[in-house]
Short mmCIF file of C-alpha atoms in Angstrom, two decimals:
data_model
loop_
_atom_site.label_atom_id
_atom_site.label_comp_id
_atom_site.label_asym_id
_atom_site.label_seq_id
_atom_site.Cartn_x
_atom_site.Cartn_y
_atom_site.Cartn_z
CA MET A 243 0.00 0.00 0.00
CA ASP A 244 2.71 2.41 -0.95
CA ARG A 245 0.14 4.69 -2.38
CA LEU A 246 -1.33 5.27 0.99
CA ARG A 247 1.93 6.21 2.59
CA GLY A 248 1.34 9.89 2.11
CA VAL A 249 -1.87 9.85 4.05
CA ARG A 250 -1.08 7.11 6.53
CA ALA A 251 -0.75 9.61 9.37
CA THR A 252 -4.18 11.04 8.73
CA ALA A 253 -5.75 7.65 8.34
CA ASP A 254 -4.30 6.32 11.55
CA GLY A 255 -5.21 9.47 13.42
CA GLY A 256 -8.80 8.68 12.62
CA ALA A 257 -8.47 5.22 14.20
CA GLU A 258 -11.12 2.90 12.85
CA ARG A 259 -14.11 5.07 13.48
CA GLY A 260 -16.43 5.97 10.68
CA THR A 261 -17.61 2.55 9.68
CA ALA A 262 -19.92 1.22 7.05
CA PRO A 263 -23.53 1.27 8.16
CA PRO A 264 -25.15 -2.13 8.69
CA GLU A 265 -28.03 -0.97 6.47
CA ASP A 266 -26.92 -1.70 2.94
CA GLY A 267 -29.94 -0.30 1.10
CA LEU A 268 -30.44 -3.57 -0.74
CA ALA A 269 -33.53 -4.84 1.04
CA ALA A 270 -35.85 -2.86 -1.24
CA PRO A 271 -34.35 -4.01 -4.56
CA LEU A 272 -34.20 -7.55 -3.22
CA ARG A 273 -37.90 -7.44 -2.44
CA GLN A 274 -38.55 -6.25 -5.97
CA ALA A 275 -36.30 -8.95 -7.36
CA ALA A 276 -38.36 -11.47 -5.41
CA VAL A 277 -41.30 -10.78 -7.68
CA GLY A 278 -39.27 -11.15 -10.83
CA ASP A 279 -37.87 -7.63 -11.31
CA LEU A 280 -34.63 -8.26 -13.15
CA ALA A 281 -33.56 -4.60 -13.08
CA ALA A 282 -33.77 -4.61 -9.29
CA PHE A 283 -31.89 -7.89 -9.23
CA GLU A 284 -29.19 -6.37 -11.39
CA ARG A 285 -28.79 -3.63 -8.83
CA VAL A 286 -28.19 -6.24 -6.15
CA TYR A 287 -25.76 -8.00 -8.47
CA ARG A 288 -23.84 -4.80 -9.26
CA GLU A 289 -23.46 -3.98 -5.61
CA LEU A 290 -22.46 -7.44 -4.42
CA SER A 291 -20.77 -9.23 -7.30
CA GLY A 292 -17.42 -7.61 -6.39
CA PRO A 293 -17.22 -8.90 -2.81
CA VAL A 294 -18.84 -12.21 -3.78
CA PHE A 295 -16.38 -12.85 -6.59
CA GLY A 296 -13.50 -11.52 -4.48
CA VAL A 297 -14.08 -13.77 -1.52
CA VAL A 298 -14.90 -16.82 -3.62
CA ARG A 299 -11.74 -16.34 -5.62
CA ARG A 300 -9.80 -15.90 -2.42
CA VAL A 301 -11.03 -19.31 -1.28
CA LEU A 302 -10.78 -21.09 -4.63
CA LEU A 303 -7.66 -19.35 -5.93
CA ASP A 304 -8.92 -19.76 -9.44
CA VAL A 305 -10.63 -17.12 -11.53
CA ALA A 306 -12.62 -19.45 -13.80
CA GLN A 307 -14.01 -21.46 -10.90
CA ALA A 308 -14.66 -18.30 -8.93
CA GLU A 309 -16.73 -16.91 -11.79
CA GLU A 310 -18.65 -20.15 -12.03
CA VAL A 311 -19.41 -20.11 -8.32
CA THR A 312 -20.30 -16.41 -8.45
CA GLN A 313 -22.84 -17.29 -11.10
CA GLU A 314 -24.28 -20.09 -8.96
CA VAL A 315 -24.44 -17.81 -5.95
CA PHE A 316 -26.47 -15.16 -7.73
CA LEU A 317 -28.76 -17.71 -9.27
CA GLU A 318 -29.42 -19.04 -5.79
CA VAL A 319 -30.00 -15.49 -4.58
CA TRP A 320 -32.47 -15.00 -7.42
CA ARG A 321 -34.30 -18.18 -6.51
CA GLN A 322 -34.31 -17.45 -2.80
CA CYS A 323 -34.88 -13.67 -2.77
CA ALA A 324 -38.24 -14.05 -1.11
CA ARG A 325 -36.72 -16.08 1.68
CA PHE A 326 -34.41 -13.33 2.82
CA ASP A 327 -35.09 -12.49 6.46
CA ALA A 328 -33.95 -9.02 7.56
CA GLU A 329 -34.12 -10.17 11.19
CA ARG A 330 -31.10 -12.34 10.60
CA GLY A 331 -28.82 -9.72 9.10
CA SER A 332 -28.27 -7.51 6.10
CA VAL A 333 -28.75 -8.49 2.47
CA ARG A 334 -25.04 -8.40 1.79
CA SER A 335 -24.37 -10.61 4.78
CA TRP A 336 -27.00 -13.08 3.55
CA VAL A 337 -25.54 -13.15 0.04
CA LEU A 338 -21.97 -13.45 1.28
CA VAL A 339 -22.91 -16.35 3.54
CA ILE A 340 -24.28 -18.15 0.49
CA ALA A 341 -21.12 -17.27 -1.44
CA HIS A 342 -18.68 -18.42 1.21
CA ARG A 343 -20.56 -21.64 1.79
CA ARG A 344 -20.58 -22.49 -1.87
CA ALA A 345 -16.90 -21.72 -2.22
CA VAL A 346 -16.07 -23.85 0.79
CA ASP A 347 -18.32 -26.67 -0.38
CA ARG A 348 -16.52 -26.66 -3.67
CA VAL A 349 -13.01 -26.78 -2.23
CA ARG A 350 -13.99 -29.51 0.19
CA SER A 351 -15.30 -31.59 -2.65
CA GLU A 352 -12.23 -30.96 -4.76
CA GLU A 353 -9.51 -33.48 -5.17
CA ALA A 354 -7.03 -30.75 -5.87
CA ALA A 355 -6.55 -29.90 -2.22
CA ALA A 356 -2.80 -30.21 -2.40
CA ALA A 357 -2.46 -27.69 -5.18
CA ARG A 358 -4.65 -25.34 -3.26
CA VAL A 359 -2.55 -25.60 -0.15
CA SER A 360 0.58 -24.66 -2.00
CA ALA A 361 -1.22 -21.79 -3.71
CA ALA A 362 -2.59 -20.63 -0.37
CA SER A 363 0.84 -20.38 1.12
CA ARG A 364 1.81 -17.78 -1.43
CA LEU A 365 1.55 -14.16 -0.52
CA GLU A 366 -1.67 -12.35 -1.23
CA PRO A 367 -1.59 -11.04 -4.76
CA GLU A 368 -1.81 -7.30 -5.27
CA ARG A 369 -4.84 -6.49 -7.29
CA THR A 370 -6.01 -3.36 -8.94
CA PRO A 371 -9.70 -3.65 -9.61
CA ALA A 372 -10.98 -2.26 -12.88
CA ASP A 373 -13.53 -0.21 -11.01
CA GLY A 374 -14.68 3.34 -11.20
CA VAL A 375 -12.97 5.86 -9.00
CA SER A 376 -15.56 5.82 -6.27
CA GLU A 377 -15.40 2.03 -6.11
CA GLN A 378 -11.63 2.24 -6.01
CA VAL A 379 -11.83 4.69 -3.16
CA GLU A 380 -14.19 2.53 -1.19
CA HIS A 381 -12.34 -0.61 -2.02
CA ARG A 382 -8.94 0.74 -1.14
CA LEU A 383 -10.19 2.22 2.07
CA GLU A 384 -11.84 -1.01 3.11
CA ARG A 385 -8.90 -3.16 2.16
CA GLU A 386 -6.47 -0.99 4.04
CA LYS A 387 -8.68 -0.90 7.08
CA VAL A 388 -9.16 -4.66 7.10
CA ARG A 389 -5.42 -5.20 6.71
CA ARG A 390 -4.69 -2.91 9.57
CA CYS A 391 -7.16 -4.75 11.73
CA LEU A 392 -5.77 -8.14 10.70
CA ARG A 393 -2.32 -6.93 11.67
CA ARG A 394 -3.60 -6.19 15.15
CA LEU A 395 -4.49 -9.84 15.76
CA THR A 396 -2.07 -12.21 17.38
CA GLU A 397 -0.39 -14.57 14.96
CA LEU A 398 -2.52 -17.50 16.03
CA GLN A 399 -5.72 -15.50 15.82
CA ARG A 400 -4.76 -14.40 12.34
CA ASP A 401 -3.89 -17.94 11.30
CA ALA A 402 -7.20 -19.21 12.62
CA VAL A 403 -9.14 -16.60 10.64
CA ARG A 404 -7.01 -17.07 7.54
CA LEU A 405 -7.17 -20.85 7.43
CA THR A 406 -10.89 -21.06 8.06
CA TYR A 407 -12.45 -18.07 6.37
CA TYR A 408 -9.98 -17.35 3.60
CA THR A 409 -8.77 -20.86 2.91
CA GLY A 410 -11.88 -22.86 3.70
CA TYR A 411 -10.50 -25.34 6.22
CA THR A 412 -12.58 -26.60 9.07
CA GLN A 413 -11.40 -25.67 12.54
CA ARG A 414 -10.27 -29.26 12.96
CA GLU A 415 -8.15 -29.14 9.80
CA ALA A 416 -6.73 -25.79 10.86
CA ALA A 417 -5.78 -27.24 14.24
CA ASP A 418 -4.02 -30.15 12.53
CA LEU A 419 -2.18 -27.85 10.21
CA LEU A 420 -1.11 -25.49 12.98
CA ASP A 421 -0.35 -28.40 15.24
CA VAL A 422 -2.32 -26.98 18.16
CA PRO A 423 -5.30 -28.40 20.05
CA LEU A 424 -8.74 -27.92 18.46
CA THR A 425 -9.91 -25.92 21.47
CA THR A 426 -7.07 -23.48 20.88
CA VAL A 427 -8.15 -22.87 17.31
CA LYS A 428 -11.76 -22.42 18.39
CA GLY A 429 -10.77 -19.92 21.05
CA ARG A 430 -8.39 -18.00 18.81
CA LEU A 431 -10.86 -17.86 15.96
CA ARG A 432 -13.51 -16.48 18.28
CA ASP A 433 -11.07 -13.99 19.84
CA GLY A 434 -9.88 -13.02 16.40
CA LEU A 435 -13.38 -12.36 15.08
CA ILE A 436 -14.27 -10.36 18.17
CA ARG A 437 -11.15 -8.28 17.82
CA LEU A 438 -11.79 -7.74 14.10
CA ARG A 439 -15.38 -6.83 14.84
CA ASP A 440 -14.32 -4.20 17.35
CA CYS A 441 -11.47 -2.93 15.22
CA LEU A 442 -13.75 -2.53 12.20
CA GLY A 443 -16.39 -0.94 14.35
CA VAL A 444 -19.08 -3.41 13.37
CA SER A 445 -22.21 -2.84 15.36
CA VAL A 446 -25.56 -4.27 14.59
CA MET B 127 -24.01 -31.10 22.92
CA SER B 128 -23.93 -28.90 26.00
CA GLU B 129 -25.04 -25.33 25.70
CA ASN B 130 -21.60 -23.95 26.44
CA CYS B 131 -20.08 -26.13 23.85
CA ALA B 132 -22.43 -25.01 21.08
CA HIS B 133 -22.04 -21.46 22.33
CA GLY B 134 -18.34 -21.61 21.57
CA LEU B 135 -19.04 -22.77 18.04
CA ILE B 136 -20.67 -19.59 16.77
CA ALA B 137 -17.41 -18.20 15.39
CA GLY B 138 -16.66 -21.51 13.70
CA TYR B 139 -20.17 -21.57 12.30
CA ALA B 140 -19.79 -18.03 10.97
CA VAL B 141 -16.70 -18.96 8.94
CA ASP B 142 -18.22 -22.28 7.79
CA GLY B 143 -15.47 -24.05 9.69
CA LEU B 144 -17.53 -26.67 11.50
CA ASP B 145 -17.92 -30.36 10.86
CA PRO B 146 -21.45 -31.18 9.65
CA ASP B 147 -22.64 -32.56 13.02
CA GLU B 148 -21.33 -29.51 14.84
CA ALA B 149 -23.07 -27.25 12.35
CA VAL B 150 -26.40 -28.99 12.94
CA ALA B 151 -26.01 -28.71 16.71
CA THR B 152 -25.10 -25.05 16.41
CA GLU B 153 -28.13 -24.29 14.27
CA ARG B 154 -30.33 -25.93 16.86
CA HIS B 155 -28.66 -23.96 19.60
CA LEU B 156 -29.07 -20.70 17.68
CA ASP B 157 -32.84 -21.12 17.74
CA GLU B 158 -32.89 -20.79 21.49
CA CYS B 159 -29.93 -18.52 22.23
CA GLU B 160 -30.55 -14.87 21.52
CA ASP B 161 -27.01 -13.81 22.46
CA CYS B 162 -25.66 -16.34 20.00
CA ARG B 163 -27.85 -15.00 17.23
CA ARG B 164 -26.56 -11.52 17.93
CA ASP B 165 -22.97 -12.77 17.97
CA LEU B 166 -23.56 -14.52 14.68
CA VAL B 167 -25.02 -11.43 13.03
CA GLU B 168 -22.04 -9.40 14.22
CA PHE B 169 -19.50 -11.99 13.12
CA ARG B 170 -21.15 -12.17 9.74
CA GLU B 171 -21.11 -8.41 9.33
CA THR B 172 -17.43 -8.54 10.25
CA LEU B 173 -16.84 -11.12 7.54
CA VAL B 174 -18.77 -8.95 5.10
CA ARG B 175 -16.06 -6.37 5.65
CA LEU B 176 -13.38 -8.94 4.98
CA ALA B 177 -15.15 -9.92 1.77
CA TYR B 178 -15.45 -6.29 0.68
CA ALA B 179 -11.73 -5.94 1.20
CA GLU B 180 -11.27 -8.71 -1.40
CA SER B 181 -13.73 -7.09 -3.76
CA ASP B 182 -12.97 -7.31 -7.44
CA ARG B 183 -15.18 -7.14 -10.48
CA PRO B 184 -15.91 -10.44 -12.23
CA SER B 185 -16.07 -10.37 -16.01
CA GLU B 186 -19.24 -9.01 -17.52
CA ALA B 187 -19.96 -12.47 -18.96
CA VAL B 188 -20.92 -13.59 -15.45
CA TRP B 189 -23.82 -11.15 -15.32
CA THR B 190 -24.87 -12.11 -18.83
CA ARG B 191 -25.04 -15.75 -17.78
CA VAL B 192 -26.73 -14.99 -14.47
CA ARG B 193 -29.33 -12.90 -16.22
CA ALA B 194 -29.99 -15.53 -18.87
CA ALA B 195 -30.29 -18.24 -16.23
CA ALA B 196 -32.51 -16.08 -14.03
CA GLU B 197 -34.89 -15.50 -16.91
CA ARG B 198 -35.59 -19.19 -17.12
CA THR B 199 -35.38 -20.00 -13.42
CA ARG B 200 -38.44 -20.17 -11.27
CA GLN B 201 -38.22 -18.22 -8.03
CA GLU B 202 -39.35 -19.48 -4.65
CA ALA B 203 -42.73 -18.09 -3.74
CA PRO B 204 -42.41 -14.76 -1.97
CA LEU B 205 -43.22 -14.93 1.70
CA VAL B 206 -44.16 -11.27 1.88
CA GLU B 207 -45.89 -9.09 -0.63
CA ALA B 208 -43.42 -6.91 -2.43
CA PRO B 209 -44.00 -3.19 -1.90
CA GLU B 210 -44.40 -0.71 -4.70
CA PRO B 211 -41.09 0.61 -5.96
CA ASP B 212 -40.43 3.59 -3.75
CA GLY B 213 -38.83 5.96 -6.20
CA THR B 214 -35.34 5.48 -4.79
CA VAL B 215 -34.64 2.81 -7.34
CA ILE B 216 -31.72 3.68 -9.53
CA ASP B 217 -32.08 3.31 -13.23
CA LEU B 218 -29.04 1.32 -14.22
CA SER B 219 -29.67 1.74 -17.90
CA SER B 220 -28.72 5.39 -17.87
CA ALA B 221 -25.11 6.08 -18.66
CA THR B 222 -24.61 7.98 -15.48
CA ARG B 223 -26.15 7.36 -12.15
CA TRP B 224 -26.23 8.83 -8.72
CA ARG B 225 -24.62 6.63 -6.24
CA ARG B 226 -25.22 6.54 -2.55
CA ARG B 227 -23.01 8.72 -0.48
CA LEU B 228 -19.66 7.31 0.45
CA PRO B 229 -20.30 5.60 3.74
CA TRP B 230 -17.07 6.23 5.47
CA LEU B 231 -17.11 9.98 5.52
CA LEU B 232 -13.92 11.34 6.89
CA THR B 233 -11.78 8.29 6.47
CA ALA B 234 -12.99 8.02 2.91
CA ALA B 235 -11.26 11.31 2.32
CA CYS B 236 -7.92 9.71 3.06
CA ALA B 237 -8.50 7.05 0.45
CA LEU B 238 -9.75 9.58 -2.05
CA VAL B 239 -6.65 11.65 -1.44
CA ALA B 240 -4.64 8.51 -2.05
CA VAL B 241 -6.44 7.72 -5.29
CA VAL B 242 -6.35 11.28 -6.53
CA LEU B 243 -2.88 12.27 -5.51
CA GLY B 244 -1.38 8.83 -5.77
CA ALA B 245 2.21 8.27 -4.92
CA GLY B 246 3.30 11.36 -6.77
CA LEU B 247 3.13 13.72 -3.87
CA VAL B 248 6.72 14.81 -4.07
CA SER B 249 7.15 14.62 -7.81
CA MET B 250 4.13 16.78 -8.32
CA GLU B 251 5.93 19.39 -6.23
CA ARG B 252 2.98 20.06 -4.06
CA SER B 253 3.96 21.46 -0.72
CA MET B 254 2.72 19.71 2.38
CA ASP B 255 0.59 22.76 3.12
CA ASP B 256 -1.12 22.49 -0.25
CA MET B 257 -1.58 18.80 0.40
CA ARG B 258 -3.11 19.37 3.77
CA GLN B 259 -5.37 22.05 2.42
CA GLU B 260 -6.48 19.91 -0.47
CA SER B 261 -7.03 16.90 1.71
CA SER B 262 -9.08 18.91 4.20
CA GLN B 263 -11.19 20.26 1.35
CA ILE B 264 -11.80 16.74 0.11
CA GLU B 265 -12.66 15.66 3.63
CA ALA B 266 -15.11 18.50 4.03
CA LEU B 267 -16.69 17.72 0.69
CA LEU B 268 -17.13 14.04 1.48
CA ALA B 269 -18.45 14.82 4.93
CA ALA B 270 -21.12 17.19 3.65
CA PRO B 271 -24.58 15.74 4.18
CA ASP B 272 -25.63 16.25 0.58
CA THR B 273 -22.55 14.97 -1.23
CA SER B 274 -23.35 12.86 -4.24
CA VAL B 275 -21.20 10.83 -6.55
CA HIS B 276 -21.83 10.85 -10.25
CA GLU B 277 -20.02 8.62 -12.72
CA GLY B 278 -20.07 8.44 -16.46
CA PRO B 279 -18.20 8.76 -19.74
CA LEU B 280 -16.35 11.91 -20.70
CA GLY B 281 -15.59 12.41 -24.37
CA GLU B 282 -14.20 9.37 -26.11
CA GLY B 283 -12.69 6.73 -23.88
CA ALA B 284 -12.43 8.68 -20.64
CA ARG B 285 -14.55 8.19 -17.56
CA ALA B 286 -15.21 10.81 -14.96
CA THR B 287 -16.37 10.79 -11.39
CA ALA B 288 -17.80 13.93 -9.88
CA TYR B 289 -18.30 14.47 -6.17
CA THR B 290 -20.62 17.41 -5.69
CA SER B 291 -22.07 19.17 -2.70
CA TYR B 292 -24.38 22.16 -3.02
CA GLU B 293 -23.96 22.80 0.66
CA MET B 294 -20.20 23.06 0.33
CA ASP B 295 -20.66 24.67 -3.08
CA ALA B 296 -17.82 22.46 -4.24
CA LEU B 297 -16.91 19.92 -6.89
CA MET B 298 -14.26 17.23 -6.88
CA PHE B 299 -13.68 15.86 -10.37
CA VAL B 300 -11.61 12.81 -11.21
CA VAL B 301 -11.05 11.58 -14.75
CA GLU B 302 -9.61 8.28 -15.88
CA GLY B 303 -8.36 7.67 -19.36
CA LEU B 304 -7.54 11.19 -20.51
CA PRO B 305 -4.42 11.32 -22.69
CA HIS B 306 -1.48 13.30 -21.36
CA ALA B 307 -1.76 16.98 -22.18
CA PRO B 308 0.94 18.15 -24.61
CA GLU B 309 3.84 20.22 -23.25
CA GLY B 310 2.66 23.65 -22.15
CA MET B 311 -0.99 22.62 -22.18
CA ALA B 312 -3.34 21.40 -19.47
CA TYR B 313 -6.95 20.36 -19.01
CA GLN B 314 -9.27 23.02 -17.67
CA MET B 315 -12.64 22.38 -16.07
CA TRP B 316 -15.73 24.44 -16.74
CA TYR B 317 -19.01 24.72 -14.93
CA VAL B 318 -21.72 24.67 -17.56
CA ASP B 319 -24.74 26.56 -16.28
CA PRO B 320 -28.32 25.92 -17.44
CA ASP B 321 -28.09 28.83 -19.89
CA ASP B 322 -24.96 27.24 -21.40
CA ASP B 323 -22.68 29.86 -19.85
CA MET B 324 -19.31 28.43 -18.94
CA ARG B 325 -17.32 29.44 -15.89
CA SER B 326 -13.79 28.25 -15.24
CA ALA B 327 -13.59 25.61 -12.53
CA GLY B 328 -9.81 25.51 -12.45
CA MET B 329 -7.29 23.11 -13.86
CA LEU B 330 -7.12 19.33 -13.72
CA THR B 331 -3.86 17.98 -12.35
CA PRO B 332 -2.41 14.70 -13.60
CA THR B 333 -1.61 12.05 -11.00
CA GLU B 334 1.01 9.34 -11.26
CA GLU B 335 -1.67 6.73 -11.61
CA GLY B 336 -2.78 8.29 -14.88
CA LEU B 337 -5.81 10.06 -13.44
CA HIS B 338 -6.58 13.74 -13.73
CA SER B 339 -8.22 15.45 -10.81
CA GLY B 340 -9.35 18.83 -9.68
CA MET B 341 -11.17 20.36 -6.76
CA SER B 342 -13.21 23.49 -7.28
CA LYS B 343 -15.32 25.81 -5.16
CA ASP B 344 -18.07 28.24 -6.23
CA MET B 345 -19.92 25.48 -7.99
CA GLY B 346 -23.34 27.08 -8.11
CA SER B 347 -25.87 24.88 -9.89
CA PRO B 348 -24.22 23.73 -13.08
CA VAL B 349 -25.88 21.13 -15.26
CA GLN B 350 -22.64 19.86 -16.70
CA VAL B 351 -18.91 19.91 -16.18
CA GLY B 352 -16.85 20.69 -19.27
CA VAL B 353 -13.23 19.77 -19.86
CA SER B 354 -11.05 21.35 -22.53
CA LEU B 355 -7.40 21.46 -23.42
CA GLU B 356 -6.01 24.93 -22.79
CA PRO B 357 -2.67 26.69 -22.32
CA GLU B 358 -1.15 25.68 -18.98
CA GLY B 359 -2.23 28.77 -17.01
CA GLY B 360 -5.85 28.38 -18.01
CA MET B 361 -8.13 30.63 -20.04
CA PRO B 362 -11.06 32.87 -19.05
CA GLU B 363 -13.21 31.09 -21.64
CA PRO B 364 -12.82 27.75 -23.34
CA SER B 365 -11.03 28.11 -26.66
CA GLY B 366 -12.97 25.26 -28.24
CA GLN B 367 -16.03 23.19 -27.46
CA PRO B 368 -15.24 21.31 -24.22
CA MET B 369 -16.10 17.68 -23.61
CA LYS B 370 -19.22 17.61 -21.45
CA PHE B 371 -20.13 15.54 -18.43
CA ASP B 372 -23.72 15.59 -17.20
CA LEU B 373 -24.39 16.26 -13.55
#
């Protein structure tokens, strides 16, 4: 994040306050999509296809498969629009749960686990999204903030989050891989998510 | 499974990191544990942020396929009656569209400064004072309650993003894809008023990332922003017909 160096001081001075609102404004278009409104559905797609594709690709480490899963995710969203329950979280959270589950299901069913492990051990690739400026702004801000918060975790907390959420291992597999007891991974994952939640200022 | 045990599985459930039997037990537990449901919602919102940090645009073919599949896919019956469209729906077919306000207000300014000014702070020979002033103007603009973001094409091949606030009476304009101005020349911005009058809105400055950006006060109520190639110091009036961007 060299580009941010010039404003790092300002950004840090602001701590992590000023967070994204839990209301994502997608409940209304989703309700319209539920009765077959494709234009409303496209709005949901435009807003969420970036994070869906991004996180699925992060898990699968393969663009073609990630696009395939992204497609499946949105088709499921289309089918299930009417089943969305605002009591249980935001639209984007609902969609991203579907996305992560599908990605994880796919890797767990894949034979190519070994290849994935070696790919996962590589450093995170730098990516420049082909987005408009306002998307770039939002994206860069969010990415930087998340990175800063991830850096504030202990190593084991970070590993627990990385291996489960980003890589798609079960807690048990993560414990094996890290060679620590399962209860340790459970505890560190929970601590890690709580710390991330507080650092990112998530409140519901 | 004991309550405490399932309780400790919420984080694992949120990241889809449980074995199938644990997942079933956790779902059962969630039905009767309000605190756990709240934890889960919060963990999931946290993971939403992690996903947004990975955000990247899939190829347009994905939407084409999704749309085609949706058209022939039956939806589950709605559980609630859908309300009338409430007028806030954005028409995606128009070339430009108003986007929601940037959600992160002040901190967004830092990222915008980063995008706009890029790494070329020193090479652009801006003094730190100028920087600070510019960044505080951007902050103020983004923090204004009525700030809107407008995106769309500018001329042939360029895309512009305009951040406008009537309250601040200010415009922040960022253009991608403009060719480098020839030696001694620069891009000048114009406010185009409803009567087609054009007022100078200052010069666009190139950034190292290949963007051009400019911040301008005294916006008034223009209907368009014009951009034209002028001698470096700027002109009182555009010397040719500027490229126009609708606000």
